[in-house]
CSV table of C-alpha atoms in Angstrom, one decimal:
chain,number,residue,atom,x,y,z
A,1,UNK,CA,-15.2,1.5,24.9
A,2,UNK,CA,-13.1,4.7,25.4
A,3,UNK,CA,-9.5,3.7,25.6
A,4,UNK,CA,-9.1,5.0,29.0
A,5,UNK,CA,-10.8,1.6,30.0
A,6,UNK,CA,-7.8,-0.3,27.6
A,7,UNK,CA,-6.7,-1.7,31.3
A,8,UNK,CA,-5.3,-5.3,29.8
A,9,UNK,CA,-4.6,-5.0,26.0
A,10,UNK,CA,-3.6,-8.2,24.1
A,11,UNK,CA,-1.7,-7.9,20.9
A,12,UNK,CA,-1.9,-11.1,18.7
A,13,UNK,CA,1.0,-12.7,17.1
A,14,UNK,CA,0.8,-16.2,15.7
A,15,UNK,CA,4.5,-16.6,15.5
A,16,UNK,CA,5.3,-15.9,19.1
A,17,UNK,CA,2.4,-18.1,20.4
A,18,UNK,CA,3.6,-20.9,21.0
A,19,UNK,CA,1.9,-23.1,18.2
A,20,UNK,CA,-1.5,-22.4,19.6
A,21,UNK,CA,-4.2,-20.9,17.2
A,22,UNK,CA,-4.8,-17.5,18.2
A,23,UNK,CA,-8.6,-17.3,17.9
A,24,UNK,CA,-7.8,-20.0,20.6
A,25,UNK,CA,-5.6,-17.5,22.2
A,26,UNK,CA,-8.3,-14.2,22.2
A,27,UNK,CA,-10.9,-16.7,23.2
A,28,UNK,CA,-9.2,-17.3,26.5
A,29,UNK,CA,-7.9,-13.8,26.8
A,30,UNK,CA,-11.5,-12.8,26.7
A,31,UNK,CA,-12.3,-14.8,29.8
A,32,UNK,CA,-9.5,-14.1,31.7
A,33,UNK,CA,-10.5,-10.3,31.4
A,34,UNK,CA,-8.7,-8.2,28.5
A,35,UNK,CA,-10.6,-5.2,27.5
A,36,UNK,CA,-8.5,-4.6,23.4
A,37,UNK,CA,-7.0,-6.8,21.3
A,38,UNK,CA,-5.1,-5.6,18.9
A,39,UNK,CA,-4.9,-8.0,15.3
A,40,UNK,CA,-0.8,-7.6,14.8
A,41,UNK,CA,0.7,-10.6,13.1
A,42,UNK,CA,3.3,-8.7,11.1
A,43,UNK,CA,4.4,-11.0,8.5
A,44,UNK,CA,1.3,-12.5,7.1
A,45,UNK,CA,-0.5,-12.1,3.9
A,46,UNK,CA,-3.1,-9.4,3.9
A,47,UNK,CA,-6.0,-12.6,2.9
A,48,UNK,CA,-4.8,-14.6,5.9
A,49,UNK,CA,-5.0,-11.5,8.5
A,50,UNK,CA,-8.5,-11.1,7.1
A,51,UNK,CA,-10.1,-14.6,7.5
A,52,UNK,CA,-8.1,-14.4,10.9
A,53,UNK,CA,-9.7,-11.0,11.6
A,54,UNK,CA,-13.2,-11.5,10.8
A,55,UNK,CA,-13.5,-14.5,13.2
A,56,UNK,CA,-11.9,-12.2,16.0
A,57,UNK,CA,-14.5,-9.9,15.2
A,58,UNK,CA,-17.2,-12.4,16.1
A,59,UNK,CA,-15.6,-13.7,19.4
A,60,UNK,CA,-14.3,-9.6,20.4
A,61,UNK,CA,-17.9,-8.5,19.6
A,62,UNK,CA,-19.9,-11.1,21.5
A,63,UNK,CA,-17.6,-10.1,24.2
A,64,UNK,CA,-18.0,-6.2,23.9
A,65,UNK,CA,-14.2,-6.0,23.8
A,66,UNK,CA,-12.5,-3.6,21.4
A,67,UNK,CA,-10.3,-4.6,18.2
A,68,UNK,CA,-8.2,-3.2,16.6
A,69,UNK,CA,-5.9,-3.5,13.7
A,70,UNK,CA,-2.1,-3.2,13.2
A,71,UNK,CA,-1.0,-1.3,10.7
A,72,UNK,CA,-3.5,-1.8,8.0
A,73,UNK,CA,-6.7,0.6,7.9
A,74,UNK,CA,-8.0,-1.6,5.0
A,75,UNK,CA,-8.8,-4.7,6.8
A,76,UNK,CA,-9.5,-2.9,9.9
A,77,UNK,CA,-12.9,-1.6,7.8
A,78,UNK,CA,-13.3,-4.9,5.9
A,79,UNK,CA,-13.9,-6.6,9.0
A,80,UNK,CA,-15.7,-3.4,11.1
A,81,UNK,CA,-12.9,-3.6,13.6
A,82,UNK,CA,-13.3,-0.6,16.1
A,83,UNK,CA,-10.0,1.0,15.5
A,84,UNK,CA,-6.0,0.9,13.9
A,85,UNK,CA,-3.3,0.8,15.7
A,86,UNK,CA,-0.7,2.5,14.1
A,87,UNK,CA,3.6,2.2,14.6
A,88,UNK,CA,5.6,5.2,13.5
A,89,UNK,CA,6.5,3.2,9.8
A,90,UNK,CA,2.9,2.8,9.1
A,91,UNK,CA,0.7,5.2,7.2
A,92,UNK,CA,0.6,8.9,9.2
A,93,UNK,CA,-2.0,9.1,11.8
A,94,UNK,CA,-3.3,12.0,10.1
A,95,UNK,CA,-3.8,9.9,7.1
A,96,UNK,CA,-5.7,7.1,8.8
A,97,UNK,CA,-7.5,9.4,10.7
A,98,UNK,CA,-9.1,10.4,7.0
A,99,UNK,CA,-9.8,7.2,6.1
A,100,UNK,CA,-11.1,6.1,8.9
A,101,UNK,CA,-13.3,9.0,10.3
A,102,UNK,CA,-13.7,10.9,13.8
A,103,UNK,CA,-15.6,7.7,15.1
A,104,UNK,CA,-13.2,4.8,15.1
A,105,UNK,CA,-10.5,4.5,17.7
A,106,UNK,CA,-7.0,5.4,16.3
A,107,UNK,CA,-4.3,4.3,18.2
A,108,UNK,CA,-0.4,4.7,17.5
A,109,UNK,CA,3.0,3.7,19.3
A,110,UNK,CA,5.4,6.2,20.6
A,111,UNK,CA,8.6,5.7,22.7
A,112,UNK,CA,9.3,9.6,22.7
A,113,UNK,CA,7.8,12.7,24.3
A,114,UNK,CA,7.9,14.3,20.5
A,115,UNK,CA,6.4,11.1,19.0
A,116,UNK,CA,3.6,11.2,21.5
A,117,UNK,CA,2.5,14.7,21.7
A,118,UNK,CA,2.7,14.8,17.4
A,119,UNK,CA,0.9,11.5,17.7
A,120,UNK,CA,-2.0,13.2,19.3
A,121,UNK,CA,-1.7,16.7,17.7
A,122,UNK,CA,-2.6,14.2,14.2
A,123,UNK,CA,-5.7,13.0,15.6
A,124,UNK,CA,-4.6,9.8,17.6
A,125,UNK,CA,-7.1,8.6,20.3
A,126,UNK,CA,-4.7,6.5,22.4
A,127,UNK,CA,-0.5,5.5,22.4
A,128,UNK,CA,1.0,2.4,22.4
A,129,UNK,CA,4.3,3.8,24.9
A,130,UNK,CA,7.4,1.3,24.9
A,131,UNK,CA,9.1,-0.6,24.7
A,132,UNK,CA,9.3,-0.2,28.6
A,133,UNK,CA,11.1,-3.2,29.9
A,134,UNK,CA,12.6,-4.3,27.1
A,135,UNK,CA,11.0,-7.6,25.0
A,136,UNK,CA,11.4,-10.4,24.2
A,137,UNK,CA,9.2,-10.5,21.3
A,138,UNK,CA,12.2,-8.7,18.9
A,139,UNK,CA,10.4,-9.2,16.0
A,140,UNK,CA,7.1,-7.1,17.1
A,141,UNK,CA,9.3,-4.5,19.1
A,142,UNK,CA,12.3,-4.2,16.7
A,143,UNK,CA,11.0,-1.0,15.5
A,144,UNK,CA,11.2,0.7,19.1
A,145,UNK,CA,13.6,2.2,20.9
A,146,UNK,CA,13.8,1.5,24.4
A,147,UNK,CA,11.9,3.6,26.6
A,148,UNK,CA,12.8,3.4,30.7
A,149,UNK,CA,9.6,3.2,33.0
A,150,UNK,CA,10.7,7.0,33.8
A,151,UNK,CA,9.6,8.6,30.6
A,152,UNK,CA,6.0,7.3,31.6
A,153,UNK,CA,5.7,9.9,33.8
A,154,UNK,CA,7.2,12.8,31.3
A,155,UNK,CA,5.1,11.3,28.5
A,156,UNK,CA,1.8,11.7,30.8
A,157,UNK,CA,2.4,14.9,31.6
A,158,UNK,CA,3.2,16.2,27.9
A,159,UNK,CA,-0.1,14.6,26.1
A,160,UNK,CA,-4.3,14.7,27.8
A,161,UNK,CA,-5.1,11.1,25.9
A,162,UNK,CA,-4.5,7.7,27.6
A,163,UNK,CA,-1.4,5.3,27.0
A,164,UNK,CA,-1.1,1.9,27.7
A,165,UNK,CA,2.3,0.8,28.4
A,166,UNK,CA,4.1,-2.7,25.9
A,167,UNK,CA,7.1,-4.2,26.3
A,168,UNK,CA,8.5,-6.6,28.6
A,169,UNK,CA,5.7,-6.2,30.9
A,170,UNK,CA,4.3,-8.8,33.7
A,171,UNK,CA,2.2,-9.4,36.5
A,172,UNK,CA,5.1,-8.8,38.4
A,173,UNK,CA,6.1,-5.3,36.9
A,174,UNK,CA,2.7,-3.8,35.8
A,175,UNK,CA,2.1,-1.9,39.0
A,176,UNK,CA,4.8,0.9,38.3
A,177,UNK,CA,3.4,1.1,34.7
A,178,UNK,CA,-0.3,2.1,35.8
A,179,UNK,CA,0.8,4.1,38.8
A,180,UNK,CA,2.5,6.5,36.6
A,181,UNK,CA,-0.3,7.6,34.5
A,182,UNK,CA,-0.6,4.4,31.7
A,183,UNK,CA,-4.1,3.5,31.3
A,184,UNK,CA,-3.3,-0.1,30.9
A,185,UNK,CA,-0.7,-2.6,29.8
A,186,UNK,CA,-0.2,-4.4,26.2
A,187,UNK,CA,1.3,-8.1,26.2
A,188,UNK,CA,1.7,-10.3,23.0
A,189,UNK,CA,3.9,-13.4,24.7
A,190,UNK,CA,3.0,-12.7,28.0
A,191,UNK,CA,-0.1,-14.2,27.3
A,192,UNK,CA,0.1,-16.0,23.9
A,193,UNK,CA,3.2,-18.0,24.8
A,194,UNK,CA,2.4,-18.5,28.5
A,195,UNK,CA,2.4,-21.8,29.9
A,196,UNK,CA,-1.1,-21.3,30.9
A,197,UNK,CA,-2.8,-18.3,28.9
A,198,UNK,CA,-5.5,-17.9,31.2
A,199,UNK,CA,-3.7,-17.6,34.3
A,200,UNK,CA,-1.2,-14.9,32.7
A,201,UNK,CA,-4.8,-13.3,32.1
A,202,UNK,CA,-5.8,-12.8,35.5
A,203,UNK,CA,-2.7,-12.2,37.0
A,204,UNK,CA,-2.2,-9.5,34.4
A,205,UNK,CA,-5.8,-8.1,34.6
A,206,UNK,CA,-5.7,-8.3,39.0
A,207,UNK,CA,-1.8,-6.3,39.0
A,208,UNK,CA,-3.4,-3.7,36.5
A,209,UNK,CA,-6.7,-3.3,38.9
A,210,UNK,CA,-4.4,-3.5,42.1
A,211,UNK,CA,-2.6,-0.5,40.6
A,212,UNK,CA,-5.9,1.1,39.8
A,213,UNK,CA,-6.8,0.8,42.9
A,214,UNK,CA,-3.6,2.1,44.6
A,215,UNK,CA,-3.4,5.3,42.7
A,216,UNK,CA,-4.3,8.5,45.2
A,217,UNK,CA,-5.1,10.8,42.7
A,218,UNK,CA,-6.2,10.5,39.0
A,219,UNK,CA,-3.2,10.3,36.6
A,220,UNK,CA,-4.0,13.0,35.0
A,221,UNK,CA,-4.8,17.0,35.7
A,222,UNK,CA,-7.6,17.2,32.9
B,1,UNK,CA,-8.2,5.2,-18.8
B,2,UNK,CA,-10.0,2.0,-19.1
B,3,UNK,CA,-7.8,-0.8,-18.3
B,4,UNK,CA,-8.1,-2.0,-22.2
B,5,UNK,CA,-5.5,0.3,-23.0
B,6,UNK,CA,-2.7,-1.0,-20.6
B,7,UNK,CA,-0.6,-1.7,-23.5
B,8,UNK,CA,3.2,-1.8,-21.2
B,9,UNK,CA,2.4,-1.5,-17.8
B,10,UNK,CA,5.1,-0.8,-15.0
B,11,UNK,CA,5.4,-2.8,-12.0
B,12,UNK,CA,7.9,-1.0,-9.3
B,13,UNK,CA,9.9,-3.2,-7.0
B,14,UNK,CA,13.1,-0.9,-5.1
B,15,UNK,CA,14.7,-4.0,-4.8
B,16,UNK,CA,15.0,-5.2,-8.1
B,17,UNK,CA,15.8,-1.5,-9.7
B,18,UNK,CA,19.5,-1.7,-9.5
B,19,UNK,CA,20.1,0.3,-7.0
B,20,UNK,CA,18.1,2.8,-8.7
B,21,UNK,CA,15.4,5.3,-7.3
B,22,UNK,CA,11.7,4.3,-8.3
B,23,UNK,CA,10.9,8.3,-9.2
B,24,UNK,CA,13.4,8.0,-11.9
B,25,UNK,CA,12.5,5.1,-13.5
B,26,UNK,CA,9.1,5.5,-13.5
B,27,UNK,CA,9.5,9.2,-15.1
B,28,UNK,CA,11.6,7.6,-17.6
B,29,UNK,CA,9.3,4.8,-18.4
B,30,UNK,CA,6.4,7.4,-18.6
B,31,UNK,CA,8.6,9.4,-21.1
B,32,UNK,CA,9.3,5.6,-22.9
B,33,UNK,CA,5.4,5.1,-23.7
B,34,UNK,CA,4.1,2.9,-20.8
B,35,UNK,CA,0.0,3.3,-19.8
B,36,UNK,CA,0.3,2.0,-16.0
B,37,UNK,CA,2.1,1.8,-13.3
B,38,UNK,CA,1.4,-0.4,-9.8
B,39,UNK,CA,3.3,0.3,-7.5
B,40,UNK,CA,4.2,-2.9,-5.8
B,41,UNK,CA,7.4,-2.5,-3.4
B,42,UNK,CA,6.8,-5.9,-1.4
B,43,UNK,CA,8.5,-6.0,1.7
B,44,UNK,CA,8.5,-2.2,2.9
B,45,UNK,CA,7.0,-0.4,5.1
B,46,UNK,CA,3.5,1.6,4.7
B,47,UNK,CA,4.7,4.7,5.5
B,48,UNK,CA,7.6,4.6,3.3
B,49,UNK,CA,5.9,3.0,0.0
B,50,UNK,CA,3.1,5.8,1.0
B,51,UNK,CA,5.8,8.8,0.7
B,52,UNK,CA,7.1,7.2,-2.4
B,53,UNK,CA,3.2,6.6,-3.4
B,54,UNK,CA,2.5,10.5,-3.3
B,55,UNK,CA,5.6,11.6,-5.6
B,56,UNK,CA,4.7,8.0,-8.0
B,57,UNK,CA,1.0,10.0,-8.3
B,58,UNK,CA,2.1,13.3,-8.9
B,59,UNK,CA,4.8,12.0,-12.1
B,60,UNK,CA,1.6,9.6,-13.3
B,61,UNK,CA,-1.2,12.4,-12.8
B,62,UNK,CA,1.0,14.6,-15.4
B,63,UNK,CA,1.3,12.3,-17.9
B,64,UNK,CA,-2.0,11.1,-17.8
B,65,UNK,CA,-0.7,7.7,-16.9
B,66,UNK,CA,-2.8,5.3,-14.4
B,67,UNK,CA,-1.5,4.6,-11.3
B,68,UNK,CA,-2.5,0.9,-8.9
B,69,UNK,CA,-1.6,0.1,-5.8
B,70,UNK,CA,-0.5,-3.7,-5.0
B,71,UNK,CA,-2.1,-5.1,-2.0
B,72,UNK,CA,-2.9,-1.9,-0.3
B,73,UNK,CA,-6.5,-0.4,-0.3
B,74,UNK,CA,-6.3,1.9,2.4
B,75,UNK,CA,-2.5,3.5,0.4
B,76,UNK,CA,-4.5,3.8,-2.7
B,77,UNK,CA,-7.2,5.6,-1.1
B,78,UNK,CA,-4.5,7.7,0.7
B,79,UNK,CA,-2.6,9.2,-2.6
B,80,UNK,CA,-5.4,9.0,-4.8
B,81,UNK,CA,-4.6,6.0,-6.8
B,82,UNK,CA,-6.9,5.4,-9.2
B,83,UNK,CA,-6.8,1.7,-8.1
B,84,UNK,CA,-5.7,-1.5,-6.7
B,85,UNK,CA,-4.0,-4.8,-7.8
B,86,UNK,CA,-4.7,-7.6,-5.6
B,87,UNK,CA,-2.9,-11.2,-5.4
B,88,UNK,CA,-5.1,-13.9,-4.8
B,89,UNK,CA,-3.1,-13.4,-0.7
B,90,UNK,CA,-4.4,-10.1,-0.8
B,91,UNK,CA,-7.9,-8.9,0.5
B,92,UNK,CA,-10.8,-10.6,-1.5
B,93,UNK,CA,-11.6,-8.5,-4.6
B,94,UNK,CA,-15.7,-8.0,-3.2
B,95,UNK,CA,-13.9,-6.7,-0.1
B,96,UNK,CA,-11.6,-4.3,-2.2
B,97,UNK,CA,-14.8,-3.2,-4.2
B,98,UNK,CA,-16.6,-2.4,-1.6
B,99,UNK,CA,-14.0,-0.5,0.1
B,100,UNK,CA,-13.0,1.1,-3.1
B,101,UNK,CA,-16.6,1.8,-4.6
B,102,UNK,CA,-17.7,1.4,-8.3
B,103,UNK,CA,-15.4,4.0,-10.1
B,104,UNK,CA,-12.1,2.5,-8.9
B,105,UNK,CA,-9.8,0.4,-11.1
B,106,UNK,CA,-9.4,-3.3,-9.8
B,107,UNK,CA,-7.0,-5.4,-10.7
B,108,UNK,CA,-6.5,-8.8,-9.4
B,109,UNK,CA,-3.5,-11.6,-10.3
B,110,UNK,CA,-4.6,-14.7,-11.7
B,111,UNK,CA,-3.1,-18.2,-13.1
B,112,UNK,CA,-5.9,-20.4,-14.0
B,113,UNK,CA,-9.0,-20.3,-16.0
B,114,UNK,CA,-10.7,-20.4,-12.1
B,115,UNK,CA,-9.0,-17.5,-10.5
B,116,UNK,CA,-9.4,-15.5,-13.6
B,117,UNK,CA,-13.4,-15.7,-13.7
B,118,UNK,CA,-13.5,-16.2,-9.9
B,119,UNK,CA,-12.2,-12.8,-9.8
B,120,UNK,CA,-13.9,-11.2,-12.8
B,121,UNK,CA,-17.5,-12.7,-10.6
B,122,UNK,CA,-15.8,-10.6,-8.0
B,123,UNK,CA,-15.9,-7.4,-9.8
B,124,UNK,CA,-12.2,-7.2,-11.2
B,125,UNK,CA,-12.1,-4.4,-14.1
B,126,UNK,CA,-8.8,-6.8,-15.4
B,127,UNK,CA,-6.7,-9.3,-14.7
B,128,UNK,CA,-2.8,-10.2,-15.0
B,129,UNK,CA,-2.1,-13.0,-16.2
B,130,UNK,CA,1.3,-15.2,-15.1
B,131,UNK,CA,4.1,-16.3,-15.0
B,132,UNK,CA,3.5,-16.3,-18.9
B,133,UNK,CA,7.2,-17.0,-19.7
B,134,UNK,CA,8.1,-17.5,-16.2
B,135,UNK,CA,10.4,-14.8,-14.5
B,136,UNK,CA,13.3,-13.2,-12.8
B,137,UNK,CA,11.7,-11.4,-10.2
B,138,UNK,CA,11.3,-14.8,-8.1
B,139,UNK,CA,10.6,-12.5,-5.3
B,140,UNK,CA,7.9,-11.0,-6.8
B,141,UNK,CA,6.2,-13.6,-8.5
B,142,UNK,CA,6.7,-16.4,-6.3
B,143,UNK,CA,3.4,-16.6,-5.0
B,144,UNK,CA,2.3,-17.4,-8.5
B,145,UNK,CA,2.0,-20.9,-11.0
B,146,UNK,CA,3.4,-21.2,-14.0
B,147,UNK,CA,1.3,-20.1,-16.8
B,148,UNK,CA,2.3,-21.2,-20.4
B,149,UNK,CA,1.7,-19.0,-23.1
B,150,UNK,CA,-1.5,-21.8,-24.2
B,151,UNK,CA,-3.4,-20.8,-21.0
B,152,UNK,CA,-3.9,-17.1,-21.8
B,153,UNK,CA,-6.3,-18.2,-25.0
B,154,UNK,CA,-7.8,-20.5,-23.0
B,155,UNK,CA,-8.2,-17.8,-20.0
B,156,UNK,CA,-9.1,-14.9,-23.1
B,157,UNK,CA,-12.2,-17.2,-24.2
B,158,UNK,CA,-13.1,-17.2,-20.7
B,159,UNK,CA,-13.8,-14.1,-19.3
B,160,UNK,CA,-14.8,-11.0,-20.8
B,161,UNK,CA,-12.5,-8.3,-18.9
B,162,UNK,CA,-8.9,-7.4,-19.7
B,163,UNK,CA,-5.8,-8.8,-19.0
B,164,UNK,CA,-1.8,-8.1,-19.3
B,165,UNK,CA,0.5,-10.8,-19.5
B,166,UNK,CA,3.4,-10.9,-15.9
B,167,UNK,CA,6.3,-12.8,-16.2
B,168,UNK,CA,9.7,-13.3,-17.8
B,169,UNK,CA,7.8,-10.2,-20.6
B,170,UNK,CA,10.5,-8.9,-23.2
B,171,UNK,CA,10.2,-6.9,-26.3
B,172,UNK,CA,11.4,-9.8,-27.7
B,173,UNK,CA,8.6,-12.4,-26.5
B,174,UNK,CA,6.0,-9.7,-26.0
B,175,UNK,CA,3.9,-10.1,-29.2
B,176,UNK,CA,2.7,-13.9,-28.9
B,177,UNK,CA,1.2,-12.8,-25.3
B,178,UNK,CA,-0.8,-9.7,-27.5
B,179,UNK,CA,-1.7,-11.6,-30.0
B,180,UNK,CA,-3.1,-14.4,-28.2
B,181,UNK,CA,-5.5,-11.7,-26.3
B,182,UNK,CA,-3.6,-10.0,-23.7
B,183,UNK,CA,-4.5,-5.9,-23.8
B,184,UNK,CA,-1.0,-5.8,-22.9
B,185,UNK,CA,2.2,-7.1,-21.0
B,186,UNK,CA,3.4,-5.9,-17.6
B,187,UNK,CA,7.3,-5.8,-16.4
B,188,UNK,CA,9.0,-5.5,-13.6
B,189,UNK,CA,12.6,-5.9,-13.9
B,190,UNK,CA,12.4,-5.9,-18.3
B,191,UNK,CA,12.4,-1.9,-17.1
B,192,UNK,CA,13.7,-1.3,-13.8
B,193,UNK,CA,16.9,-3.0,-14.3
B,194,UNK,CA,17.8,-2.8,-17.9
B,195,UNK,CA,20.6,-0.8,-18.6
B,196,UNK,CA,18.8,1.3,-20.3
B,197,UNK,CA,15.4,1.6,-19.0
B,198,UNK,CA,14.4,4.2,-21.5
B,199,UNK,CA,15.7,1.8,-24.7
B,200,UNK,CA,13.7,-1.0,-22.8
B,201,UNK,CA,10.5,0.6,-22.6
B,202,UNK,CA,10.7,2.1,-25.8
B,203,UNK,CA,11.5,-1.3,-27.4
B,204,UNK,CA,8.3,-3.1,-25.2
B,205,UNK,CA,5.9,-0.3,-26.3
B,206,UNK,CA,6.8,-0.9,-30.3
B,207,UNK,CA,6.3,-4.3,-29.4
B,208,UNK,CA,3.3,-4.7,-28.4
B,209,UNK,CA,2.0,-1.8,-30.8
B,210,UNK,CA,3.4,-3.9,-33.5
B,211,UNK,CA,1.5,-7.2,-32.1
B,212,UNK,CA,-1.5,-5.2,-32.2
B,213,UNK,CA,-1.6,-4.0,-35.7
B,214,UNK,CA,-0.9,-7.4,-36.8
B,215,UNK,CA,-4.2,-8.9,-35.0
B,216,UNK,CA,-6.4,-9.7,-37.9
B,217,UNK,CA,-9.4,-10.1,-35.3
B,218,UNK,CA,-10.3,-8.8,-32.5
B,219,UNK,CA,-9.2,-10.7,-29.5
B,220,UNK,CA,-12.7,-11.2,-27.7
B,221,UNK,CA,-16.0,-11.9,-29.4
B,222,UNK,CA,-18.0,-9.6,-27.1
């Protein structure tokens, strides 16, 4: 799907879940309504993230929800995900965008009107914009400076391709995050270390509809 | 070249170079004699070991020395490596081939008569061998068994590709591993922190030259 549909983006992380496996995890997501996953698990051998990515293949595919891979373009081919998402120490957008060719969604994380508009400039099809609220998953979000929900608003106006927004982001505090242009919302303990995984779901997935639904005029001019 | 003429090969690790830049010592290891160089760098970011990847290319490209990536397909194929060296946590080698195609160099670590012909059945063009003596570089080898200097006849008998020796390597111990079979010996900190990297290398090189003018037989039957 185009990312403009990425309304509730998971991003997988087997230390910050909680114990639970996370094909267990992206199986509930599923059915509570996400529309991306994206295969992050920094920290894990490169065998290990493929065995683990080839079965979320089988249960993203059946489901016609998008994957895609952090950081690594290899495994993102080795198991036909539909995209990479890429973090400003990772390869170059550019550079994936080479290896991967014009079909496969290449995504990449931004907290900075400059990182976002070179982002796209390079080829990227969507940004990852945060961190927003903050996190509390430090080890995925170390990389990021903190970005206010403000800069949303600059950052939509200064690039044409969608954003979801990450970082420290609820049911509760979605709303403001679509309303001011983000196409969606990307959670890793939100979901995978909620009490109940499938109810974080659907509350996610109704506050990012709600917001949807709210907005008066399109986010965008284009 | 073909991976039968990796007589000294070069494995880079920052963090085990003595505070010295990887550029430097692999220009002075190329001006020492070596035949390879993988660049391995464990524990950095992608964008950074590709940076370092494109200058490592440009010095090995000139001297006509080959250049593997460790782990990494998709930084191979980004600075024109001419292959990859897989760990057995590493993508599958059929997985790398395919990604690769049939004209890349594949390399893939091994510590048992299994993994070696498990991963020659794979389509490795050699192995290495280790922890033959085992090793300083605990963080680099870690993942790997001990391997006494008996096993690599044992593994040489077994599979028909080449293989370098890994692990606690010297100019002093080098020749047993060559004579035994091994098309060569790999280093990491034997040349990126001796206090003389160019007297190391130089001494490694005349080592295993000398091991190989004193094999009476060829080391495989085939």
């Amino acid at each position: 799907m185009p990312p403009t549909e990425y309304g509730t983006y998971l991003v997988t992380q087997a230390s910050l879940s909680a114990g639970r496996e996370t094909t267990e995890i992206v199986r509930t997501a599923i059915d509570g309504g996400i529309d991306a996953v994206q295969l992050r698990e920094k920290g894990t051998d490169a065998r290990w993230r493929y065995d683990l990515g080839l079965e979320v293949r089988e249960l993203t595919a059946e489901a016609g929800v998008d994957l895609l891979v952090n950081d690594r373009v290899d495994i993102a081919q080795a198991i036909d995900a539909d995209g990479v998402h890429l973090g400003q120490s990772d390869l170059p957008v550019a550079v994936a965008r080479d290896l991967l060719g014009p079909e496969a969604v290449l995504g990449c994380s931004a907290s900075t009107v400059d990182e976002a508009t070179q982002a796209e400039a390079d080829g990227a099809d969507y940004l990852g914009i945060g961190s927003i609220y903050g996190t509390t998953s430090k080890d995925v979000e170390a990389d990021r400076a903190s970005v206010g929900p403000e800069r949303i608003a600059e950052i939509s106006t200064a690039v044409s391709i969608p954003f979801v927004g990450i970082g420290g982001i609820t049911a509760g505090n979605a709303g403001p995050v679509v309303e001011a242009g983000a196409a969606g919302v990307a959670v890793v303990s939100e979901i995978t270390a909620a009490e109940d995984p499938r109810t974080a779901t659907e509350s996610l997935v109704s506050a990012v509809e709600t917001a949807k639904g709210m907005g008066d005029t399109p986010p965008h001019d284009d």
